[in-house]
């Protein structure tokens, strides 16, 4: 694992900042344009969830660079209200922001690995990884 | 992946050819490739990317601005691609559900199966067709040891799976009643208690229960708020509504059902139906019950199974072969 870079999410503008940081890291690692765009979209979803439901939180990026694999790891952490029924929010067609947002299932599709932990009243942590193909 | 690579090579060739000649054939080729993309679940952003790469290989000297604009297009396609993938998954799920329901419908058919009994001197015709996969109408024939025929016809207010589940319960309750208590009045009163106890208050079941005694040519019946049937007097060549009062099943645990009885003359018909028959629609207009009776009359010379089949076909066509409600029609006719 490489160095961690983090960005705080407090306002809508920070979503753009998070995208920029993630895209720059992805570019450096060697992701193609399509995957860069996918990573940026995934970051948007995670950052928007923090902004909409937790108000404040953080997204951190790590470079994965081993002999076998190169990739980017993203961790979105907030201390918001948490998610009561994770299975429900991971279901297609369920989106609290009312429609076009791809939501967490979208993030799962855009990335290669996806994991979520949440506790009601404490907060949520989403970890996801995408590898360079 | 191989197909995709093949398409990628094709895409570049076709693109070049189109730019050079602008012929229809290349566009036809584009259509074919597009279909192949869909078949292989290639998301739109990949297609845009393919386009960007093909352009870059074909025309390395294109302006930087063109390149940027293409990347911009690619970004806008990402969410679209995700929505498309979600749609695919939901479509698969829907197919799964459909299969499950058709299995359930098959099971329902087995569970609720009833055979038309042979009763000396009585001709019986029945047709029951669900509007959707599962039938919320129910009918059942029971031949008693005393030679009598019991006929139940019921309709759940509501359609589809909940209605169908409800009907299975009705059937098994009826099976569990001892034969001695099989008077229409007693059956409805017993069923009413079962429904009142076990079914959601928002769900109502109407039922008409008739018992025909071939030896006396007598018809005994009671109704629990069911769509009234009709009686056809052969002598007068006229129909009359079968009037019977009674509360819908499940409303009150103390419902009492009135007992009715009538003598059936030779050639007379008893017509039992659900509101799917009387509430057929012709365009925006609900048909009148008289229309049903007229159709029955026009086929009255035929065996009763033929009559009900013709009536069904008539209204199926009238409604453009799309039933809005489950359709059940039973006719009994005294032959001798």
GROMACS .gro file of C-alpha atoms in nm:
model
  469
    1UNK     CA    1   0.000   0.000   0.000
    2UNK     CA    2   0.120   0.346  -0.088
    3UNK     CA    3   0.065   0.677   0.074
    4UNK     CA    4  -0.277   0.787   0.182
    5UNK     CA    5  -0.428   1.110   0.056
    6UNK     CA    6  -0.750   1.228   0.217
    7UNK     CA    7  -1.006   1.496   0.148
    8UNK     CA    8  -1.278   1.622   0.380
    9UNK     CA    9  -1.634   1.645   0.252
   10UNK     CA   10  -1.828   1.930   0.408
   11UNK     CA   11  -1.992   2.107   0.119
   12UNK     CA   12  -2.109   2.019  -0.227
   13UNK     CA   13  -1.800   2.180  -0.379
   14UNK     CA   14  -1.585   1.919  -0.201
   15UNK     CA   15  -1.737   1.652  -0.424
   16UNK     CA   16  -1.555   1.813  -0.716
   17UNK     CA   17  -1.233   1.829  -0.516
   18UNK     CA   18  -1.260   1.460  -0.430
   19UNK     CA   19  -1.318   1.372  -0.794
   20UNK     CA   20  -1.016   1.575  -0.897
   21UNK     CA   21  -0.789   1.413  -0.638
   22UNK     CA   22  -0.909   1.063  -0.725
   23UNK     CA   23  -0.875   1.122  -1.097
   24UNK     CA   24  -0.522   1.259  -1.064
   25UNK     CA   25  -0.416   0.955  -0.861
   26UNK     CA   26  -0.589   0.718  -1.106
   27UNK     CA   27  -0.414   0.883  -1.400
   28UNK     CA   28  -0.075   0.850  -1.231
   29UNK     CA   29  -0.135   0.482  -1.158
   30UNK     CA   30  -0.204   0.427  -1.526
   31UNK     CA   31  -0.581   0.388  -1.559
   32UNK     CA   32  -0.729   0.448  -1.904
   33UNK     CA   33  -0.978   0.726  -1.974
   34UNK     CA   34  -1.285   0.509  -1.933
   35UNK     CA   35  -1.173   0.375  -1.597
   36UNK     CA   36  -1.071   0.721  -1.483
   37UNK     CA   37  -1.422   0.838  -1.560
   38UNK     CA   38  -1.569   0.541  -1.374
   39UNK     CA   39  -1.355   0.604  -1.069
   40UNK     CA   40  -1.454   0.971  -1.071
   41UNK     CA   41  -1.820   0.874  -1.090
   42UNK     CA   42  -1.782   0.632  -0.801
   43UNK     CA   43  -1.615   0.905  -0.595
   44UNK     CA   44  -1.907   1.137  -0.677
   45UNK     CA   45  -2.154   0.883  -0.546
   46UNK     CA   46  -1.961   0.824  -0.224
   47UNK     CA   47  -1.896   1.193  -0.165
   48UNK     CA   48  -2.256   1.286  -0.239
   49UNK     CA   49  -2.379   1.026   0.010
   50UNK     CA   50  -2.160   1.184   0.276
   51UNK     CA   51  -2.271   1.535   0.183
   52UNK     CA   52  -2.644   1.445   0.172
   53UNK     CA   53  -2.679   1.213   0.469
   54UNK     CA   54  -2.384   1.258   0.702
   55UNK     CA   55  -2.299   1.621   0.630
   56UNK     CA   56  -1.933   1.567   0.705
   57UNK     CA   57  -1.692   1.289   0.635
   58UNK     CA   58  -1.375   1.200   0.458
   59UNK     CA   59  -1.261   1.015   0.150
   60UNK     CA   60  -0.912   0.869   0.145
   61UNK     CA   61  -0.720   0.722  -0.146
   62UNK     CA   62  -0.440   0.470  -0.144
   63UNK     CA   63  -0.227   0.353  -0.429
   64UNK     CA   64  -0.200  -0.023  -0.459
   65UNK     CA   65   0.126  -0.124  -0.618
   66UNK     CA   66   0.232  -0.485  -0.573
   67UNK     CA   67   0.414  -0.722  -0.806
   68UNK     CA   68   0.081  -0.864  -0.921
   69UNK     CA   69  -0.153  -0.572  -0.918
   70UNK     CA   70  -0.182  -0.201  -0.950
   71UNK     CA   71  -0.487  -0.013  -0.845
   72UNK     CA   72  -0.658   0.244  -0.635
   73UNK     CA   73  -0.828   0.194  -0.302
   74UNK     CA   74  -1.087   0.438  -0.177
   75UNK     CA   75  -1.225   0.461   0.174
   76UNK     CA   76  -1.522   0.683   0.248
   77UNK     CA   77  -1.586   0.737   0.619
   78UNK     CA   78  -1.849   0.942   0.793
   79UNK     CA   79  -1.997   0.966   1.138
   80UNK     CA   80  -2.349   1.026   1.014
   81UNK     CA   81  -2.673   0.846   1.100
   82UNK     CA   82  -2.560   0.516   0.951
   83UNK     CA   83  -2.762   0.275   0.742
   84UNK     CA   84  -3.016   0.051   0.911
   85UNK     CA   85  -3.080  -0.192   0.631
   86UNK     CA   86  -2.772  -0.231   0.413
   87UNK     CA   87  -2.928  -0.504   0.201
   88UNK     CA   88  -3.199  -0.263   0.105
   89UNK     CA   89  -2.968   0.017  -0.007
   90UNK     CA   90  -2.762  -0.236  -0.201
   91UNK     CA   91  -3.070  -0.336  -0.398
   92UNK     CA   92  -3.110  -0.211  -0.753
   93UNK     CA   93  -3.387   0.037  -0.800
   94UNK     CA   94  -3.363   0.156  -0.439
   95UNK     CA   95  -3.231   0.507  -0.422
   96UNK     CA   96  -3.314   0.752  -0.148
   97UNK     CA   97  -3.198   1.049  -0.352
   98UNK     CA   98  -3.489   0.974  -0.578
   99UNK     CA   99  -3.387   0.820  -0.902
  100UNK     CA  100  -3.097   0.873  -1.132
  101UNK     CA  101  -2.824   0.848  -0.872
  102UNK     CA  102  -2.670   0.509  -0.921
  103UNK     CA  103  -2.631   0.482  -0.547
  104UNK     CA  104  -2.417   0.224  -0.375
  105UNK     CA  105  -2.500  -0.059  -0.619
  106UNK     CA  106  -2.366   0.171  -0.891
  107UNK     CA  107  -2.040   0.218  -0.701
  108UNK     CA  108  -2.015  -0.157  -0.663
  109UNK     CA  109  -2.054  -0.199  -1.038
  110UNK     CA  110  -1.801   0.070  -1.121
  111UNK     CA  111  -1.534  -0.074  -0.892
  112UNK     CA  112  -1.379  -0.420  -0.863
  113UNK     CA  113  -1.407  -0.467  -0.489
  114UNK     CA  114  -1.663  -0.322  -0.257
  115UNK     CA  115  -1.727  -0.349   0.114
  116UNK     CA  116  -1.952  -0.155   0.346
  117UNK     CA  117  -1.984  -0.135   0.722
  118UNK     CA  118  -2.241   0.076   0.896
  119UNK     CA  119  -2.380   0.119   1.240
  120UNK     CA  120  -2.691   0.313   1.317
  121UNK     CA  121  -2.614   0.634   1.498
  122UNK     CA  122  -2.240   0.588   1.449
  123UNK     CA  123  -2.161   0.614   1.084
  124UNK     CA  124  -2.069   0.439   0.765
  125UNK     CA  125  -1.750   0.317   0.605
  126UNK     CA  126  -1.728   0.215   0.241
  127UNK     CA  127  -1.413   0.058   0.104
  128UNK     CA  128  -1.368  -0.006  -0.264
  129UNK     CA  129  -1.085  -0.096  -0.496
  130UNK     CA  130  -1.035  -0.078  -0.868
  131UNK     CA  131  -0.746  -0.251  -1.042
  132UNK     CA  132  -0.569  -0.150  -1.358
  133UNK     CA  133  -0.661  -0.401  -1.627
  134UNK     CA  134  -1.381  -1.032  -2.523
  135UNK     CA  135  -1.295  -1.173  -2.866
  136UNK     CA  136  -1.621  -1.057  -3.014
  137UNK     CA  137  -1.563  -0.715  -2.870
  138UNK     CA  138  -1.213  -0.695  -3.019
  139UNK     CA  139  -1.350  -0.807  -3.352
  140UNK     CA  140  -1.615  -0.538  -3.329
  141UNK     CA  141  -1.347  -0.285  -3.242
  142UNK     CA  142  -1.154  -0.365  -3.558
  143UNK     CA  143  -1.474  -0.359  -3.760
  144UNK     CA  144  -1.576  -0.032  -3.604
  145UNK     CA  145  -1.258   0.138  -3.713
  146UNK     CA  146  -1.285   0.003  -4.068
  147UNK     CA  147  -1.649   0.101  -4.099
  148UNK     CA  148  -1.583   0.445  -3.957
  149UNK     CA  149  -1.307   0.505  -4.209
  150UNK     CA  150  -1.515   0.379  -4.493
  151UNK     CA  151  -1.807   0.597  -4.392
  152UNK     CA  152  -1.596   0.909  -4.361
  153UNK     CA  153  -1.448   0.840  -4.705
  154UNK     CA  154  -1.765   0.744  -4.892
  155UNK     CA  155  -2.063   0.820  -4.670
  156UNK     CA  156  -2.242   0.520  -4.815
  157UNK     CA  157  -2.547   0.350  -4.671
  158UNK     CA  158  -2.371   0.017  -4.645
  159UNK     CA  159  -2.135   0.142  -4.376
  160UNK     CA  160  -2.431   0.271  -4.182
  161UNK     CA  161  -2.596  -0.067  -4.211
  162UNK     CA  162  -2.272  -0.212  -4.076
  163UNK     CA  163  -2.288   0.034  -3.787
  164UNK     CA  164  -2.635  -0.092  -3.707
  165UNK     CA  165  -2.510  -0.451  -3.700
  166UNK     CA  166  -2.220  -0.359  -3.471
  167UNK     CA  167  -2.452  -0.169  -3.243
  168UNK     CA  168  -2.666  -0.479  -3.206
  169UNK     CA  169  -2.360  -0.685  -3.126
  170UNK     CA  170  -2.262  -0.429  -2.858
  171UNK     CA  171  -2.602  -0.461  -2.698
  172UNK     CA  172  -2.586  -0.839  -2.711
  173UNK     CA  173  -2.246  -0.838  -2.542
  174UNK     CA  174  -2.347  -0.580  -2.282
  175UNK     CA  175  -2.094  -0.324  -2.398
  176UNK     CA  176  -2.169  -0.004  -2.205
  177UNK     CA  177  -2.199   0.328  -2.393
  178UNK     CA  178  -1.879   0.472  -2.242
  179UNK     CA  179  -1.683   0.182  -2.394
  180UNK     CA  180  -1.832   0.260  -2.732
  181UNK     CA  181  -1.736   0.624  -2.705
  182UNK     CA  182  -1.388   0.514  -2.603
  183UNK     CA  183  -1.371   0.283  -2.901
  184UNK     CA  184  -1.464   0.577  -3.119
  185UNK     CA  185  -1.194   0.795  -2.960
  186UNK     CA  186  -0.928   0.530  -3.020
  187UNK     CA  187  -1.039   0.463  -3.375
  188UNK     CA  188  -1.032   0.835  -3.451
  189UNK     CA  189  -0.687   0.873  -3.301
  190UNK     CA  190  -0.552   0.585  -3.507
  191UNK     CA  191  -0.716   0.698  -3.830
  192UNK     CA  192  -0.646   1.068  -3.796
  193UNK     CA  193  -0.351   1.125  -3.564
  194UNK     CA  194  -0.348   1.494  -3.649
  195UNK     CA  195  -0.696   1.579  -3.531
  196UNK     CA  196  -0.719   1.893  -3.319
  197UNK     CA  197  -0.671   1.871  -2.947
  198UNK     CA  198  -1.010   2.029  -2.899
  199UNK     CA  199  -1.179   1.743  -3.081
  200UNK     CA  200  -1.002   1.504  -2.845
  201UNK     CA  201  -1.117   1.696  -2.539
  202UNK     CA  202  -1.472   1.707  -2.665
  203UNK     CA  203  -1.470   1.331  -2.709
  204UNK     CA  204  -1.349   1.282  -2.352
  205UNK     CA  205  -1.625   1.509  -2.236
  206UNK     CA  206  -1.878   1.292  -2.417
  207UNK     CA  207  -1.728   0.984  -2.256
  208UNK     CA  208  -1.773   1.132  -1.908
  209UNK     CA  209  -2.138   1.207  -1.974
  210UNK     CA  210  -2.193   0.846  -2.079
  211UNK     CA  211  -2.077   0.689  -1.750
  212UNK     CA  212  -2.396   0.741  -1.554
  213UNK     CA  213  -2.597   0.645  -1.856
  214UNK     CA  214  -2.404   0.318  -1.876
  215UNK     CA  215  -2.468   0.252  -1.509
  216UNK     CA  216  -2.839   0.312  -1.550
  217UNK     CA  217  -2.837   0.072  -1.842
  218UNK     CA  218  -2.667  -0.196  -1.634
  219UNK     CA  219  -2.917  -0.148  -1.356
  220UNK     CA  220  -3.196  -0.182  -1.608
  221UNK     CA  221  -3.045  -0.508  -1.732
  222UNK     CA  222  -3.032  -0.649  -1.380
  223UNK     CA  223  -3.388  -0.546  -1.310
  224UNK     CA  224  -3.499  -0.705  -1.634
  225UNK     CA  225  -3.337  -1.033  -1.536
  226UNK     CA  226  -3.505  -1.012  -1.198
  227UNK     CA  227  -3.838  -0.949  -1.362
  228UNK     CA  228  -3.796  -1.258  -1.578
  229UNK     CA  229  -3.716  -1.461  -1.268
  230UNK     CA  230  -4.029  -1.335  -1.098
  231UNK     CA  231  -4.236  -1.412  -1.401
  232UNK     CA  232  -4.109  -1.769  -1.406
  233UNK     CA  233  -4.179  -1.804  -1.035
  234UNK     CA  234  -4.532  -1.678  -1.079
  235UNK     CA  235  -4.597  -1.915  -1.364
  236UNK     CA  236  -4.481  -2.203  -1.145
  237UNK     CA  237  -4.715  -2.078  -0.874
  238UNK     CA  238  -4.997  -2.049  -1.126
  239UNK     CA  239  -4.937  -2.409  -1.231
  240UNK     CA  240  -4.947  -2.514  -0.870
  241UNK     CA  241  -5.266  -2.322  -0.815
  242UNK     CA  242  -5.423  -2.499  -1.108
  243UNK     CA  243  -5.336  -2.834  -0.954
  244UNK     CA  244  -5.451  -2.733  -0.607
  245UNK     CA  245  -5.780  -2.589  -0.718
  246UNK     CA  246  -5.855  -2.840  -0.990
  247UNK     CA  247  -6.213  -2.952  -1.008
  248UNK     CA  248  -6.375  -3.185  -1.254
  249UNK     CA  249  -6.716  -3.141  -1.398
  250UNK     CA  250  -6.914  -3.434  -1.254
  251UNK     CA  251  -7.166  -3.634  -1.454
  252UNK     CA  252  -7.514  -3.588  -1.313
  253UNK     CA  253  -7.801  -3.778  -1.467
  254UNK     CA  254  -8.034  -3.541  -1.651
  255UNK     CA  255  -7.819  -3.234  -1.599
  256UNK     CA  256  -7.596  -3.070  -1.859
  257UNK     CA  257  -7.308  -2.870  -1.714
  258UNK     CA  258  -7.086  -2.614  -1.885
  259UNK     CA  259  -6.803  -2.416  -1.732
  260UNK     CA  260  -6.536  -2.174  -1.845
  261UNK     CA  261  -6.291  -1.998  -1.611
  262UNK     CA  262  -6.008  -1.787  -1.747
  263UNK     CA  263  -5.774  -1.567  -1.542
  264UNK     CA  264  -5.701  -1.212  -1.659
  265UNK     CA  265  -5.338  -1.249  -1.551
  266UNK     CA  266  -5.137  -1.553  -1.468
  267UNK     CA  267  -5.316  -1.639  -1.148
  268UNK     CA  268  -5.689  -1.677  -1.113
  269UNK     CA  269  -5.878  -1.487  -0.841
  270UNK     CA  270  -6.201  -1.659  -0.939
  271UNK     CA  271  -6.283  -1.996  -0.800
  272UNK     CA  272  -6.539  -2.258  -0.881
  273UNK     CA  273  -6.584  -2.605  -0.752
  274UNK     CA  274  -6.814  -2.900  -0.811
  275UNK     CA  275  -6.896  -3.153  -0.544
  276UNK     CA  276  -7.103  -3.461  -0.605
  277UNK     CA  277  -7.275  -3.564  -0.285
  278UNK     CA  278  -7.343  -3.924  -0.178
  279UNK     CA  279  -7.714  -3.855  -0.212
  280UNK     CA  280  -7.660  -3.781  -0.583
  281UNK     CA  281  -7.683  -3.407  -0.537
  282UNK     CA  282  -7.450  -3.162  -0.707
  283UNK     CA  283  -7.284  -2.881  -0.518
  284UNK     CA  284  -7.154  -2.585  -0.715
  285UNK     CA  285  -6.948  -2.307  -0.565
  286UNK     CA  286  -6.852  -1.995  -0.755
  287UNK     CA  287  -6.647  -1.726  -0.584
  288UNK     CA  288  -6.457  -1.411  -0.656
  289UNK     CA  289  -6.192  -1.241  -0.445
  290UNK     CA  290  -6.203  -0.865  -0.457
  291UNK     CA  291  -5.855  -0.813  -0.589
  292UNK     CA  292  -5.653  -0.996  -0.845
  293UNK     CA  293  -5.328  -1.178  -0.886
  294UNK     CA  294  -5.122  -1.358  -0.628
  295UNK     CA  295  -5.299  -1.250  -0.303
  296UNK     CA  296  -5.636  -1.340  -0.450
  297UNK     CA  297  -5.505  -1.676  -0.562
  298UNK     CA  298  -5.356  -1.755  -0.221
  299UNK     CA  299  -5.688  -1.671  -0.064
  300UNK     CA  300  -5.869  -1.910  -0.294
  301UNK     CA  301  -5.653  -2.203  -0.190
  302UNK     CA  302  -5.761  -2.142   0.166
  303UNK     CA  303  -6.127  -2.138   0.067
  304UNK     CA  304  -6.090  -2.465  -0.116
  305UNK     CA  305  -5.923  -2.646   0.170
  306UNK     CA  306  -6.175  -2.519   0.421
  307UNK     CA  307  -6.455  -2.647   0.204
  308UNK     CA  308  -6.286  -2.984   0.170
  309UNK     CA  309  -6.269  -3.013   0.546
  310UNK     CA  310  -6.643  -2.964   0.601
  311UNK     CA  311  -6.832  -3.286   0.672
  312UNK     CA  312  -7.080  -3.376   0.404
  313UNK     CA  313  -7.383  -3.355   0.636
  314UNK     CA  314  -7.332  -2.985   0.674
  315UNK     CA  315  -7.322  -2.928   0.302
  316UNK     CA  316  -7.630  -2.712   0.277
  317UNK     CA  317  -7.550  -2.387   0.094
  318UNK     CA  318  -7.646  -2.183   0.398
  319UNK     CA  319  -7.426  -2.385   0.635
  320UNK     CA  320  -7.130  -2.381   0.396
  321UNK     CA  321  -7.137  -2.004   0.357
  322UNK     CA  322  -7.172  -1.955   0.732
  323UNK     CA  323  -6.876  -2.182   0.802
  324UNK     CA  324  -6.664  -2.022   0.531
  325UNK     CA  325  -6.753  -1.679   0.654
  326UNK     CA  326  -6.603  -1.763   0.990
  327UNK     CA  327  -6.286  -1.900   0.830
  328UNK     CA  328  -6.244  -1.591   0.615
  329UNK     CA  329  -6.322  -1.352   0.895
  330UNK     CA  330  -6.057  -1.510   1.113
  331UNK     CA  331  -5.782  -1.561   0.859
  332UNK     CA  332  -5.799  -1.300   0.591
  333UNK     CA  333  -5.689  -0.941   0.594
  334UNK     CA  334  -5.992  -0.713   0.652
  335UNK     CA  335  -5.920  -0.532   0.326
  336UNK     CA  336  -5.986  -0.847   0.131
  337UNK     CA  337  -6.337  -0.960   0.049
  338UNK     CA  338  -6.468  -1.276  -0.100
  339UNK     CA  339  -6.806  -1.317  -0.260
  340UNK     CA  340  -6.952  -1.660  -0.313
  341UNK     CA  341  -7.264  -1.816  -0.453
  342UNK     CA  342  -7.328  -2.172  -0.348
  343UNK     CA  343  -7.591  -2.386  -0.515
  344UNK     CA  344  -7.701  -2.740  -0.459
  345UNK     CA  345  -7.902  -2.925  -0.718
  346UNK     CA  346  -8.109  -3.230  -0.625
  347UNK     CA  347  -8.167  -3.423  -0.947
  348UNK     CA  348  -8.432  -3.650  -0.794
  349UNK     CA  349  -8.655  -3.357  -0.698
  350UNK     CA  350  -8.530  -3.112  -0.966
  351UNK     CA  351  -8.478  -2.865  -0.691
  352UNK     CA  352  -8.212  -2.599  -0.666
  353UNK     CA  353  -8.115  -2.474  -0.322
  354UNK     CA  354  -7.884  -2.181  -0.296
  355UNK     CA  355  -7.742  -1.903  -0.083
  356UNK     CA  356  -7.528  -1.607  -0.171
  357UNK     CA  357  -7.259  -1.413   0.010
  358UNK     CA  358  -7.278  -1.085  -0.176
  359UNK     CA  359  -7.196  -1.252  -0.504
  360UNK     CA  360  -7.276  -1.117  -0.848
  361UNK     CA  361  -7.635  -1.235  -0.906
  362UNK     CA  362  -7.679  -1.519  -1.150
  363UNK     CA  363  -7.967  -1.568  -1.392
  364UNK     CA  364  -8.242  -1.817  -1.436
  365UNK     CA  365  -8.365  -1.903  -1.781
  366UNK     CA  366  -8.726  -2.012  -1.818
  367UNK     CA  367  -8.751  -2.225  -2.125
  368UNK     CA  368  -9.130  -2.199  -2.142
  369UNK     CA  369  -9.135  -1.822  -2.134
  370UNK     CA  370  -8.804  -1.794  -2.317
  371UNK     CA  371  -8.700  -1.530  -2.063
  372UNK     CA  372  -8.421  -1.466  -1.815
  373UNK     CA  373  -8.469  -1.359  -1.457
  374UNK     CA  374  -8.208  -1.246  -1.210
  375UNK     CA  375  -8.154  -1.491  -0.925
  376UNK     CA  376  -8.210  -1.274  -0.623
  377UNK     CA  377  -8.032  -1.374  -0.304
  378UNK     CA  378  -7.929  -1.159  -0.014
  379UNK     CA  379  -7.625  -1.209   0.202
  380UNK     CA  380  -7.317  -1.028   0.324
  381UNK     CA  381  -6.981  -1.069   0.158
  382UNK     CA  382  -6.762  -1.330   0.335
  383UNK     CA  383  -6.533  -1.205   0.607
  384UNK     CA  384  -6.710  -0.882   0.701
  385UNK     CA  385  -6.877  -1.000   1.019
  386UNK     CA  386  -6.826  -1.320   1.210
  387UNK     CA  387  -7.199  -1.343   1.277
  388UNK     CA  388  -7.331  -1.328   0.922
  389UNK     CA  389  -7.635  -1.539   0.850
  390UNK     CA  390  -7.720  -1.652   0.505
  391UNK     CA  391  -8.069  -1.696   0.372
  392UNK     CA  392  -8.179  -2.024   0.225
  393UNK     CA  393  -8.348  -2.014  -0.114
  394UNK     CA  394  -8.507  -2.291  -0.312
  395UNK     CA  395  -8.669  -2.326  -0.650
  396UNK     CA  396  -8.804  -2.593  -0.882
  397UNK     CA  397  -8.617  -2.634  -1.208
  398UNK     CA  398  -8.827  -2.722  -1.510
  399UNK     CA  399  -8.707  -2.920  -1.806
  400UNK     CA  400  -8.493  -2.709  -2.039
  401UNK     CA  401  -8.442  -2.435  -1.781
  402UNK     CA  402  -8.092  -2.303  -1.723
  403UNK     CA  403  -7.913  -2.175  -1.416
  404UNK     CA  404  -7.641  -1.924  -1.507
  405UNK     CA  405  -7.373  -1.845  -1.250
  406UNK     CA  406  -7.097  -1.597  -1.315
  407UNK     CA  407  -6.838  -1.360  -1.172
  408UNK     CA  408  -6.822  -0.987  -1.234
  409UNK     CA  409  -6.550  -1.048  -1.492
  410UNK     CA  410  -6.835  -1.157  -1.718
  411UNK     CA  411  -7.086  -0.883  -1.647
  412UNK     CA  412  -6.821  -0.613  -1.635
  413UNK     CA  413  -6.666  -0.686  -1.969
  414UNK     CA  414  -6.585  -0.371  -2.153
  415UNK     CA  415  -6.645  -0.268  -2.506
  416UNK     CA  416  -6.401   0.019  -2.549
  417UNK     CA  417  -6.474   0.251  -2.258
  418UNK     CA  418  -6.824   0.121  -2.207
  419UNK     CA  419  -6.918  -0.151  -1.960
  420UNK     CA  420  -7.149  -0.399  -2.125
  421UNK     CA  421  -7.499  -0.457  -1.989
  422UNK     CA  422  -7.594  -0.792  -1.838
  423UNK     CA  423  -7.857  -0.817  -2.111
  424UNK     CA  424  -7.580  -0.844  -2.366
  425UNK     CA  425  -7.443  -1.151  -2.192
  426UNK     CA  426  -7.789  -1.302  -2.183
  427UNK     CA  427  -7.849  -1.229  -2.549
  428UNK     CA  428  -7.531  -1.408  -2.644
  429UNK     CA  429  -7.631  -1.703  -2.426
  430UNK     CA  430  -7.974  -1.706  -2.588
  431UNK     CA  431  -7.831  -1.706  -2.938
  432UNK     CA  432  -7.647  -2.029  -2.861
  433UNK     CA  433  -7.918  -2.180  -2.640
  434UNK     CA  434  -7.980  -2.470  -2.879
  435UNK     CA  435  -7.627  -2.605  -2.824
  436UNK     CA  436  -7.489  -2.828  -2.544
  437UNK     CA  437  -7.413  -2.599  -2.250
  438UNK     CA  438  -7.034  -2.643  -2.265
  439UNK     CA  439  -7.055  -2.508  -2.621
  440UNK     CA  440  -7.265  -2.217  -2.497
  441UNK     CA  441  -7.016  -2.106  -2.233
  442UNK     CA  442  -6.726  -2.148  -2.477
  443UNK     CA  443  -6.903  -1.930  -2.732
  444UNK     CA  444  -6.986  -1.665  -2.473
  445UNK     CA  445  -6.624  -1.653  -2.363
  446UNK     CA  446  -6.499  -1.625  -2.719
  447UNK     CA  447  -6.750  -1.352  -2.791
  448UNK     CA  448  -6.638  -1.130  -2.503
  449UNK     CA  449  -6.273  -1.214  -2.544
  450UNK     CA  450  -6.294  -1.074  -2.895
  451UNK     CA  451  -6.501  -0.777  -2.785
  452UNK     CA  452  -6.222  -0.685  -2.542
  453UNK     CA  453  -5.948  -0.726  -2.799
  454UNK     CA  454  -5.827  -1.048  -2.640
  455UNK     CA  455  -5.718  -0.875  -2.322
  456UNK     CA  456  -5.927  -0.970  -2.023
  457UNK     CA  457  -5.941  -0.703  -1.755
  458UNK     CA  458  -6.078  -0.931  -1.489
  459UNK     CA  459  -6.092  -1.304  -1.426
  460UNK     CA  460  -6.381  -1.454  -1.619
  461UNK     CA  461  -6.588  -1.745  -1.486
  462UNK     CA  462  -6.920  -1.863  -1.626
  463UNK     CA  463  -7.109  -2.177  -1.526
  464UNK     CA  464  -7.434  -2.296  -1.680
  465UNK     CA  465  -7.649  -2.586  -1.559
  466UNK     CA  466  -7.942  -2.709  -1.770
  467UNK     CA  467  -8.202  -2.968  -1.681
  468UNK     CA  468  -8.221  -3.205  -1.975
  469UNK     CA  469  -8.487  -3.456  -1.873
   0.00000   0.00000   0.00000
